[in-house]
CSV table of N, CA and C in Angstrom, one decimal:
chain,number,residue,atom,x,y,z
E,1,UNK,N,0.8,-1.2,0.0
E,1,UNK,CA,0.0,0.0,0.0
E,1,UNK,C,0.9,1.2,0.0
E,2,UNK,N,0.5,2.3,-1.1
E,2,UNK,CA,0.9,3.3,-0.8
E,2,UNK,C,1.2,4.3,0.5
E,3,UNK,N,2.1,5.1,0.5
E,3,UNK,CA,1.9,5.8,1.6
E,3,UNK,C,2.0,7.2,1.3
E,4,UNK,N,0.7,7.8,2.2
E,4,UNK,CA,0.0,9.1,1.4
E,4,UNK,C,1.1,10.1,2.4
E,5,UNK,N,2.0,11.1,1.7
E,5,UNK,CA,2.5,11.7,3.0
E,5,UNK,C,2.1,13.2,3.4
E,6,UNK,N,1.1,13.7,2.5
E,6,UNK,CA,0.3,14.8,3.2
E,6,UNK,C,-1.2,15.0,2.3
E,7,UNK,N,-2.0,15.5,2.9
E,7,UNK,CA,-3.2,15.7,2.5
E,7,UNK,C,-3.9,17.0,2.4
E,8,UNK,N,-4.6,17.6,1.3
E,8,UNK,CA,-5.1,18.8,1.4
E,8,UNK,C,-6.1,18.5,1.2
E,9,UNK,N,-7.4,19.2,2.6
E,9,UNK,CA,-8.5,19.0,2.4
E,9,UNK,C,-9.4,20.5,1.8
E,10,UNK,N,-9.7,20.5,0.5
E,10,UNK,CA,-10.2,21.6,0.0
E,10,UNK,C,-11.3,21.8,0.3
E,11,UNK,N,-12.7,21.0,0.9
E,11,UNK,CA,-14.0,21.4,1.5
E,11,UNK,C,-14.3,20.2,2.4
E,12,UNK,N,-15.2,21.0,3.0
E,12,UNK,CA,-16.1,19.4,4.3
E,12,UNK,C,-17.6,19.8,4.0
E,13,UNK,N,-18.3,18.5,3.0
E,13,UNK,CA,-19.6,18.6,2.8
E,13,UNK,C,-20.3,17.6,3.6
E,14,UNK,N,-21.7,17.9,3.9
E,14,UNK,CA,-22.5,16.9,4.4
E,14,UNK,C,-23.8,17.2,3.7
E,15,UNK,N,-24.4,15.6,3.6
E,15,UNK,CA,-25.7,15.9,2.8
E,15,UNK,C,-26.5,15.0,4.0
E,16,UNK,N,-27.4,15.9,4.7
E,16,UNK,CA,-28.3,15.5,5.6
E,16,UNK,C,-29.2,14.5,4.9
E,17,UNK,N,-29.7,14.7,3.6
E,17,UNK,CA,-31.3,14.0,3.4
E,17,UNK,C,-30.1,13.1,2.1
E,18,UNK,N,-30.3,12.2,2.0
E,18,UNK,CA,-29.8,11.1,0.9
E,18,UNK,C,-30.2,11.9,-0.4
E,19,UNK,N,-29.7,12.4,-1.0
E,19,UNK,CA,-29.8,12.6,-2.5
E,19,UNK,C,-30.5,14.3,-2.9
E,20,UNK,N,-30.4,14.6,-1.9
E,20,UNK,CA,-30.5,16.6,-1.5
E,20,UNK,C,-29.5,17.6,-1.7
E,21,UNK,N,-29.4,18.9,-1.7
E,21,UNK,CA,-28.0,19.6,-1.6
E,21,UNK,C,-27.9,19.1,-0.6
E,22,UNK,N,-26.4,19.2,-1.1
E,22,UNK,CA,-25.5,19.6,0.5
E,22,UNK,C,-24.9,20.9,1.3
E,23,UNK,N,-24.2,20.5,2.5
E,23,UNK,CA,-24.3,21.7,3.4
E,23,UNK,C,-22.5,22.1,3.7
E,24,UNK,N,-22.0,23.1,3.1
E,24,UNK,CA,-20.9,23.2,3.3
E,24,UNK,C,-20.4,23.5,4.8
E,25,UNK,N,-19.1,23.1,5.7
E,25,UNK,CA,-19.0,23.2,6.8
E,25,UNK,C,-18.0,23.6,6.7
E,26,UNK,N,-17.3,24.7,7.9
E,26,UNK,CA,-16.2,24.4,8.2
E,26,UNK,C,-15.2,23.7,9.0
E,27,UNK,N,-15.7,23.6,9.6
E,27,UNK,CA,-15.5,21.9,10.4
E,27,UNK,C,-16.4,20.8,10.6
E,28,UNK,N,-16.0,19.5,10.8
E,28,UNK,CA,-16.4,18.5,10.9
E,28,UNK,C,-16.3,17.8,12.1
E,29,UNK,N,-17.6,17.3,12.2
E,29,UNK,CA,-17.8,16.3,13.7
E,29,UNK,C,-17.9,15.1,13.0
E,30,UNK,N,-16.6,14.0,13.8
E,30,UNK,CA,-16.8,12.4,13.5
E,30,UNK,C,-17.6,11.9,14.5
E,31,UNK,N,-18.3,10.6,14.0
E,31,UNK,CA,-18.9,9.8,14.7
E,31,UNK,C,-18.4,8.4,14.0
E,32,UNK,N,-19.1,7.2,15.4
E,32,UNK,CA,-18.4,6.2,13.9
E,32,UNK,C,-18.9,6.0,12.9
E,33,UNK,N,-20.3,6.4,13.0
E,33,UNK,CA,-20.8,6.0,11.5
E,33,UNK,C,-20.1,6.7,10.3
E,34,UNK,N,-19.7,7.6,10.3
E,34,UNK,CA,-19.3,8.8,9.8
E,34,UNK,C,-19.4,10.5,10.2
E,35,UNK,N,-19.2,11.5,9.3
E,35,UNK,CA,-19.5,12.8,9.9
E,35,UNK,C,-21.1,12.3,10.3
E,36,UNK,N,-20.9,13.8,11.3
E,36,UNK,CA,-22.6,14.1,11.9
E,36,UNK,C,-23.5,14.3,11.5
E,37,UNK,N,-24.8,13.9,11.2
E,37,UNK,CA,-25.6,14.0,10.5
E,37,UNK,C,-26.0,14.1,9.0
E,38,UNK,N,-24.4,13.1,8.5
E,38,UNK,CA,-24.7,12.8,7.2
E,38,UNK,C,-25.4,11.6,6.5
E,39,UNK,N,-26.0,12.4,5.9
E,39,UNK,CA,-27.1,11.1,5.2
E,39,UNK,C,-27.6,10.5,6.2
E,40,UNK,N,-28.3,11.1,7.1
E,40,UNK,CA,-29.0,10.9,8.4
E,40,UNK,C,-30.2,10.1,7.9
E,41,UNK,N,-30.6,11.6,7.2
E,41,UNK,CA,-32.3,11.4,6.4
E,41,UNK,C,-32.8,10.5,4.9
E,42,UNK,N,-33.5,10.0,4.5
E,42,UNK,CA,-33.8,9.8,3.2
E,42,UNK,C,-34.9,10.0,2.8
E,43,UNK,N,-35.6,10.1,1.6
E,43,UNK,CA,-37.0,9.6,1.1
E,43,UNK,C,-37.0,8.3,0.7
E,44,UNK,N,-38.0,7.8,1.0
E,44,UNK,CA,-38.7,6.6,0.6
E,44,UNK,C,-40.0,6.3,-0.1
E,45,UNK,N,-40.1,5.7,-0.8
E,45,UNK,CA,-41.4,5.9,-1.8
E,45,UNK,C,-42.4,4.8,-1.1
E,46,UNK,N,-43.4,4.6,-1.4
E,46,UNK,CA,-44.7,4.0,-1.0
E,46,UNK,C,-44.4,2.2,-0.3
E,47,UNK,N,-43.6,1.8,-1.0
E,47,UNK,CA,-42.7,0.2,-1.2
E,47,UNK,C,-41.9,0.2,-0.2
E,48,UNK,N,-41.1,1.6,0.5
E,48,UNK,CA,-40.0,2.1,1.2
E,48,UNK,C,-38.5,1.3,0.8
E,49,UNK,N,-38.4,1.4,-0.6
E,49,UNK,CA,-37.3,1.8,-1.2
E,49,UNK,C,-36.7,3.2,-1.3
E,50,UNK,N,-35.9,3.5,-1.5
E,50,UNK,CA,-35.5,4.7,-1.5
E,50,UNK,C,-35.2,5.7,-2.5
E,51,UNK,N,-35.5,6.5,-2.4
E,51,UNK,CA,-35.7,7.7,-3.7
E,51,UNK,C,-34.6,8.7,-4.3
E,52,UNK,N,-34.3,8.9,-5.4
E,52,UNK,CA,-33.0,9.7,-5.4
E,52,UNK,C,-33.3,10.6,-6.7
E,53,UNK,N,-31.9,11.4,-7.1
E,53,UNK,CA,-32.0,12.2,-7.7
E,53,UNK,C,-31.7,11.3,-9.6
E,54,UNK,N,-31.6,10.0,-9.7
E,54,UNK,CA,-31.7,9.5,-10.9
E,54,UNK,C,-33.3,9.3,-11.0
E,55,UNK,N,-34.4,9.3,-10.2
E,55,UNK,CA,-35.8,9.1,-11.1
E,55,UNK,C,-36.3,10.4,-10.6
E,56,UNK,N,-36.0,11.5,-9.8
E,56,UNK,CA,-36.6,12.4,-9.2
E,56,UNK,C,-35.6,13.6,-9.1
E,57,UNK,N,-35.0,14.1,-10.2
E,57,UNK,CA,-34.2,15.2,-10.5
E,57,UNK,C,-34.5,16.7,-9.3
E,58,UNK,N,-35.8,16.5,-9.2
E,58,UNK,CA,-36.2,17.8,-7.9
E,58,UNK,C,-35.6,17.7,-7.0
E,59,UNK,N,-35.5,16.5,-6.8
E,59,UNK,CA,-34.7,16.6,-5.5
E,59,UNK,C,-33.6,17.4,-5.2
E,60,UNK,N,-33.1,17.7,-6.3
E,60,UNK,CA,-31.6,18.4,-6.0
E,60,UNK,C,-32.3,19.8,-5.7
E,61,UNK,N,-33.3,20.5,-5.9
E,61,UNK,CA,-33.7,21.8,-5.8
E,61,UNK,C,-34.5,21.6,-3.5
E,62,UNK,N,-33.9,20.5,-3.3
E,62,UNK,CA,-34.4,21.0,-1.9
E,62,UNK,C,-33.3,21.1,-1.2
E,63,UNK,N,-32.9,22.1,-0.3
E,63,UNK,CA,-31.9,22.5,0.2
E,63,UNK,C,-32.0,22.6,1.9
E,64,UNK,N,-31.5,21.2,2.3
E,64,UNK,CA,-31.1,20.8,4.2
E,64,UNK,C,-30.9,22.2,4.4
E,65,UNK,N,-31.2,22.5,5.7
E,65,UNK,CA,-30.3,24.0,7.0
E,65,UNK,C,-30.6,23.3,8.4
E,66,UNK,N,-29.1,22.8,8.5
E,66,UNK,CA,-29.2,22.5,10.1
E,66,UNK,C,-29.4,23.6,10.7
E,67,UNK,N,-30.5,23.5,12.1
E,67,UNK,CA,-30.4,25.0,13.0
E,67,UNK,C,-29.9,23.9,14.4
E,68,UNK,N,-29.5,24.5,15.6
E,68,UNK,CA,-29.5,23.8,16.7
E,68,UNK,C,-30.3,22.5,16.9
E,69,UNK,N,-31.8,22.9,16.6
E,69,UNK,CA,-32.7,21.8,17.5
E,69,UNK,C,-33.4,21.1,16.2
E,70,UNK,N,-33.5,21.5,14.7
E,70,UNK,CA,-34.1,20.8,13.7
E,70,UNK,C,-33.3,21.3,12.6
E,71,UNK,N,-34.1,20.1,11.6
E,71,UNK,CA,-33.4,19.9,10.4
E,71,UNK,C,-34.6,21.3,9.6
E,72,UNK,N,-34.5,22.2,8.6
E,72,UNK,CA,-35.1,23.0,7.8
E,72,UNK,C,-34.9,22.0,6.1
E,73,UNK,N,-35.8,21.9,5.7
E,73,UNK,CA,-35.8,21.8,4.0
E,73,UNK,C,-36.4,23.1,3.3
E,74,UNK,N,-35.8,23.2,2.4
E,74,UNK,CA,-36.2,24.5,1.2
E,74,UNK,C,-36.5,24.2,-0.1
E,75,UNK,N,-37.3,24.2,-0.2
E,75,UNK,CA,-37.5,24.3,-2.0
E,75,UNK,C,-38.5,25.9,-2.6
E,76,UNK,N,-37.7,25.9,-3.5
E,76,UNK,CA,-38.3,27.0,-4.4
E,76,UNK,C,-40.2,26.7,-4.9
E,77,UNK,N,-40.7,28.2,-4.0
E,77,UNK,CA,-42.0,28.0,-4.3
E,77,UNK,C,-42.9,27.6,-2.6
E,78,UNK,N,-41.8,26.6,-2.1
E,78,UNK,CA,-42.7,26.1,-0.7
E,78,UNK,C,-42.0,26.8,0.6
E,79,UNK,N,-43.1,26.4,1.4
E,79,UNK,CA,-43.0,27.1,3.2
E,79,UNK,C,-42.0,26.1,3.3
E,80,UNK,N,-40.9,26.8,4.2
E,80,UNK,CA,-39.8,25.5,4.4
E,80,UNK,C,-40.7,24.2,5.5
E,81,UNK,N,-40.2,23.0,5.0
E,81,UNK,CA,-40.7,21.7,6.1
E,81,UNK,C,-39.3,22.0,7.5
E,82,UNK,N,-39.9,22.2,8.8
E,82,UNK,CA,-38.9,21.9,10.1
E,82,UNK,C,-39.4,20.5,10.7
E,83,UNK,N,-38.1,19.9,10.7
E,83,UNK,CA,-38.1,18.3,11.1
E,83,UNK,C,-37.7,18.5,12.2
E,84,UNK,N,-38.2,18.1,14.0
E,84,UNK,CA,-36.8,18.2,14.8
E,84,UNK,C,-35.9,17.2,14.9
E,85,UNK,N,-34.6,17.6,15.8
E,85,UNK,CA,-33.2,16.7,15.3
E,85,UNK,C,-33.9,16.2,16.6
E,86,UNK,N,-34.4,16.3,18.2
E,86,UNK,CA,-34.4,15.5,19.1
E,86,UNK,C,-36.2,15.3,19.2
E,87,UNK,N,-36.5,14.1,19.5
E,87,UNK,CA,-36.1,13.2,20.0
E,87,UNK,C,-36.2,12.0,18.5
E,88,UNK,N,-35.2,11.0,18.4
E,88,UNK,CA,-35.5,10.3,17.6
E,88,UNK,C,-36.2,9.3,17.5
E,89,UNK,N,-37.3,9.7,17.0
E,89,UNK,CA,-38.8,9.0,17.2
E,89,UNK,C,-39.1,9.1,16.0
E,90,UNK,N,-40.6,7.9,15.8
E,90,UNK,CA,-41.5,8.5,14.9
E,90,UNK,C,-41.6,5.9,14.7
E,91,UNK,N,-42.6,6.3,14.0
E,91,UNK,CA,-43.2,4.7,13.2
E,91,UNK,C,-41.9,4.1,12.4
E,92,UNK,N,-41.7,3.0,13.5
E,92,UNK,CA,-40.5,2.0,12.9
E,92,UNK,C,-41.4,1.5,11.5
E,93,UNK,N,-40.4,1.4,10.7
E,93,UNK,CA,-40.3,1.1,9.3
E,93,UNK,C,-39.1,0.1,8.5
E,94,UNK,N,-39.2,-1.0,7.7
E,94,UNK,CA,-38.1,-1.8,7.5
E,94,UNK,C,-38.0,-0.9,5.7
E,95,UNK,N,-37.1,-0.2,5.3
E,95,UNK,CA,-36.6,0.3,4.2
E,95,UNK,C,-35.2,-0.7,3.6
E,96,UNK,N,-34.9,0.1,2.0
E,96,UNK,CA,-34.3,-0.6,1.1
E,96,UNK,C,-33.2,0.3,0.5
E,97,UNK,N,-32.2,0.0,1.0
E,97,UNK,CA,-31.3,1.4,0.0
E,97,UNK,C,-30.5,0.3,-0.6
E,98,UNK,N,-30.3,0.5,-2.0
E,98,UNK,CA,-29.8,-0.8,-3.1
E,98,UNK,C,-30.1,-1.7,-2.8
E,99,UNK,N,-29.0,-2.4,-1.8
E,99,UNK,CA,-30.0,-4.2,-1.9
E,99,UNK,C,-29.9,-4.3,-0.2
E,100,UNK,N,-29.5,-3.2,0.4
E,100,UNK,CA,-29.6,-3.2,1.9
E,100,UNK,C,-31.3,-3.0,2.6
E,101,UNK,N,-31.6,-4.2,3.2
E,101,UNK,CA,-32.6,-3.6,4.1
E,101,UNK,C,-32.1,-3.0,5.5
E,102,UNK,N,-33.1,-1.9,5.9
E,102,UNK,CA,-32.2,-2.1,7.4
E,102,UNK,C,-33.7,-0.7,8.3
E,103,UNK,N,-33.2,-0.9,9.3
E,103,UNK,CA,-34.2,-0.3,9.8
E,103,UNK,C,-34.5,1.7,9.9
E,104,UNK,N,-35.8,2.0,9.7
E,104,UNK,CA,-35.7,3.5,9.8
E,104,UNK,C,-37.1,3.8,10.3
E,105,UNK,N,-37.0,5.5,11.0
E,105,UNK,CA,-37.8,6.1,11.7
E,105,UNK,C,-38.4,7.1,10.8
E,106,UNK,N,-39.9,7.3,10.8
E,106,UNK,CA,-40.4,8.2,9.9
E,106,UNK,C,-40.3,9.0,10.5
E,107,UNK,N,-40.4,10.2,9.8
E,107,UNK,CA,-40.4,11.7,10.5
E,107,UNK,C,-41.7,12.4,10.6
E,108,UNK,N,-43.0,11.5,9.9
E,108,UNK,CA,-43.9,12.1,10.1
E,108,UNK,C,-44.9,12.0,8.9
E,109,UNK,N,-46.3,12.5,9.4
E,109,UNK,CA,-47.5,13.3,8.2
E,109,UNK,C,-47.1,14.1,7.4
E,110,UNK,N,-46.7,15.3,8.0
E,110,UNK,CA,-46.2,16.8,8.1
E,110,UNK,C,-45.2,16.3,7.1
E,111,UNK,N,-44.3,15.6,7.6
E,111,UNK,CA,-42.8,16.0,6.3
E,111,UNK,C,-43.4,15.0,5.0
E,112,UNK,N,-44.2,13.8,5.2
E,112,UNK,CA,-44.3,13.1,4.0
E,112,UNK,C,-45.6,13.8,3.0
E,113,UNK,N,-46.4,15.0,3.2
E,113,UNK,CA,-47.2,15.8,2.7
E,113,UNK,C,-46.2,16.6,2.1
E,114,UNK,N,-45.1,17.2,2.5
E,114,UNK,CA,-44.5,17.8,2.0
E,114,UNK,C,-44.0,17.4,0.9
E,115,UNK,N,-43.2,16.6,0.9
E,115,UNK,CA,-42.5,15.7,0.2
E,115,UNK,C,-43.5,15.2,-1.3
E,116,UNK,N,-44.5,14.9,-0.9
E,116,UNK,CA,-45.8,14.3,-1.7
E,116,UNK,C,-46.0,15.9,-2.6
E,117,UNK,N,-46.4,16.9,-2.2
E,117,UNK,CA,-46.5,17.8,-3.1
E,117,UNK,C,-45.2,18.3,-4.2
E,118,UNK,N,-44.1,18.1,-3.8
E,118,UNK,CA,-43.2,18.5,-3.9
E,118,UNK,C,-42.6,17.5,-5.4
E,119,UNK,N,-42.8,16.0,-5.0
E,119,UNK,CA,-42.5,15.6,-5.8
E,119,UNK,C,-43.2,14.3,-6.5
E,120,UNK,N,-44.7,14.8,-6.2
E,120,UNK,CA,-45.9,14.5,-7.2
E,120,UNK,C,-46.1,12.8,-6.8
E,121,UNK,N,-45.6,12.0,-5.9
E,121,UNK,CA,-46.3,10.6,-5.6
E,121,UNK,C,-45.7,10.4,-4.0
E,122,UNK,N,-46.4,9.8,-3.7
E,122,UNK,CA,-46.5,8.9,-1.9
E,122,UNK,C,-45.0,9.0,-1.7
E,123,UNK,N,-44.5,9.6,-1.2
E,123,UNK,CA,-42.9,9.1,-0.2
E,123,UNK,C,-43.5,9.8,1.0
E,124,UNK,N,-42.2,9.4,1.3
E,124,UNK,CA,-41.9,9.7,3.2
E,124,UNK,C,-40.5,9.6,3.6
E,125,UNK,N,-40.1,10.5,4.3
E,125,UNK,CA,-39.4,11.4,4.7
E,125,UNK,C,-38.5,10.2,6.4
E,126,UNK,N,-37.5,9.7,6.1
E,126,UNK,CA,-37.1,8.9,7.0
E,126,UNK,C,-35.5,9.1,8.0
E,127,UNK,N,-35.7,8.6,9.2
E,127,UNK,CA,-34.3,8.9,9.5
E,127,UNK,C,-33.8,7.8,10.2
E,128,UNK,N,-32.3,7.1,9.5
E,128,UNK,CA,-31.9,6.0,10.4
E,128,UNK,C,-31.5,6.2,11.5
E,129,UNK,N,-32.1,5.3,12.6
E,129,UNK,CA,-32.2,5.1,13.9
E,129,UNK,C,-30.6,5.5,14.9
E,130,UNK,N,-30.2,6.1,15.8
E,130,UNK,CA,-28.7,6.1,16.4
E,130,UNK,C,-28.2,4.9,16.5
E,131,UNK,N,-29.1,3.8,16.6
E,131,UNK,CA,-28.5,2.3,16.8
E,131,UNK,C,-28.4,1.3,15.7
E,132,UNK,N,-28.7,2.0,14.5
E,132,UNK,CA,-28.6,1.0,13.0
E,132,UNK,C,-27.6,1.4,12.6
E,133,UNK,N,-27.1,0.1,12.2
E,133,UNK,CA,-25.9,0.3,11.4
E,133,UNK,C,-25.8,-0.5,9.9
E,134,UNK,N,-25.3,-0.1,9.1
E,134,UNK,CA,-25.5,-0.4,7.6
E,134,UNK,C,-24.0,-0.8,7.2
E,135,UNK,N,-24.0,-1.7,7.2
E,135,UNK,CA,-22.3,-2.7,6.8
E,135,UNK,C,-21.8,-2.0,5.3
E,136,UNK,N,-20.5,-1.7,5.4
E,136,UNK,CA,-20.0,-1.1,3.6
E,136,UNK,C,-19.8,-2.0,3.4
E,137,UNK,N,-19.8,-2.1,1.9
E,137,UNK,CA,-19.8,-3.3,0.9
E,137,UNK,C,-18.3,-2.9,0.3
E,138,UNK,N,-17.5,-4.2,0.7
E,138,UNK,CA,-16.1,-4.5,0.7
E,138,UNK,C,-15.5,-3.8,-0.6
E,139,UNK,N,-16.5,-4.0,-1.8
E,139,UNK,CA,-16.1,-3.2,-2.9
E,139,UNK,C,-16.1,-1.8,-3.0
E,140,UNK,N,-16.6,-0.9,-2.0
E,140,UNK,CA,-17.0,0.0,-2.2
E,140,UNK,C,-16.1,1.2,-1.0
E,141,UNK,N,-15.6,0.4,-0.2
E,141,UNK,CA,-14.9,0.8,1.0
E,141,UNK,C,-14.7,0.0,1.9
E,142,UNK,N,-13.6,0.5,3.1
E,142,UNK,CA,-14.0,-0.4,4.2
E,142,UNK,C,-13.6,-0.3,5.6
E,143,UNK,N,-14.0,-0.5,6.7
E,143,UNK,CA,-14.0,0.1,7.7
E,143,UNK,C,-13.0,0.6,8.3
């Protein structure tokens, strides 16, 4: 294995919602999942597979704003949706991201109405649990 002997980090991005803008930072909090509240959130469609910006191009026009106590979404046209970050709650749900099932907490009526106007069929608005963990696929990374 090579050996890297310095590193320049030119930005620290986080995308709170799976397949949303992201939030530029100037510093970063680790956890071990990874940074803090990345890819916390996702949409999931009716099936609770998960939804992205290859069949639902809008999505890129909604734009995460951490504040202290909740998550803010923006899109052009709408009242922003406020999700709160505490407590993590909401209707256990078994979702699909590629060929992973694994467990997640909805965020609500409120955010999946949102969501539904926004991008014209049934999703919902989900956040994986503090205690789920989603194994990387050896191809793709590794711990």
């Amino acid at each position: 294995m090579a050996t890297v002997r310095s590193v320049r980090v030119s930005g620290l991005w986080i995308y709170p919602v799976k397949s949303c803008a992201g939030i530029a930072l100037e510093a970063m909090e680790l956890e071990p999942r990874g940074p803090l509240l990345d890819r916390e959130w996702m949409v999931v469609d009716a099936g609770g597979r998960f939804v992205t910006q290859r069949t639902h191009p809008e999505m890129a026009r909604i734009r995460p704003v951490l504040k202290p106590d909740r998550l803010v979404l923006n899109a052009p046209g709408r009242e922003p949706l406020e999700v709160p970050l505490e407590p993590v709650t909401g209707e256990a749900l078994e979702v699909e991201v590629w060929r992973d099932r694994c467990r997640a907490l909805s965020a609500g009526a409120a955010a999946a109405a949102w969501l539904r106007e926004l991008l014209g069929e049934t999703v919902r608005l989900v956040r994986m649990p503090p205690d789920e963990v989603r194994p990387v696929d050896p191809r793709h990374g590794r711990p």
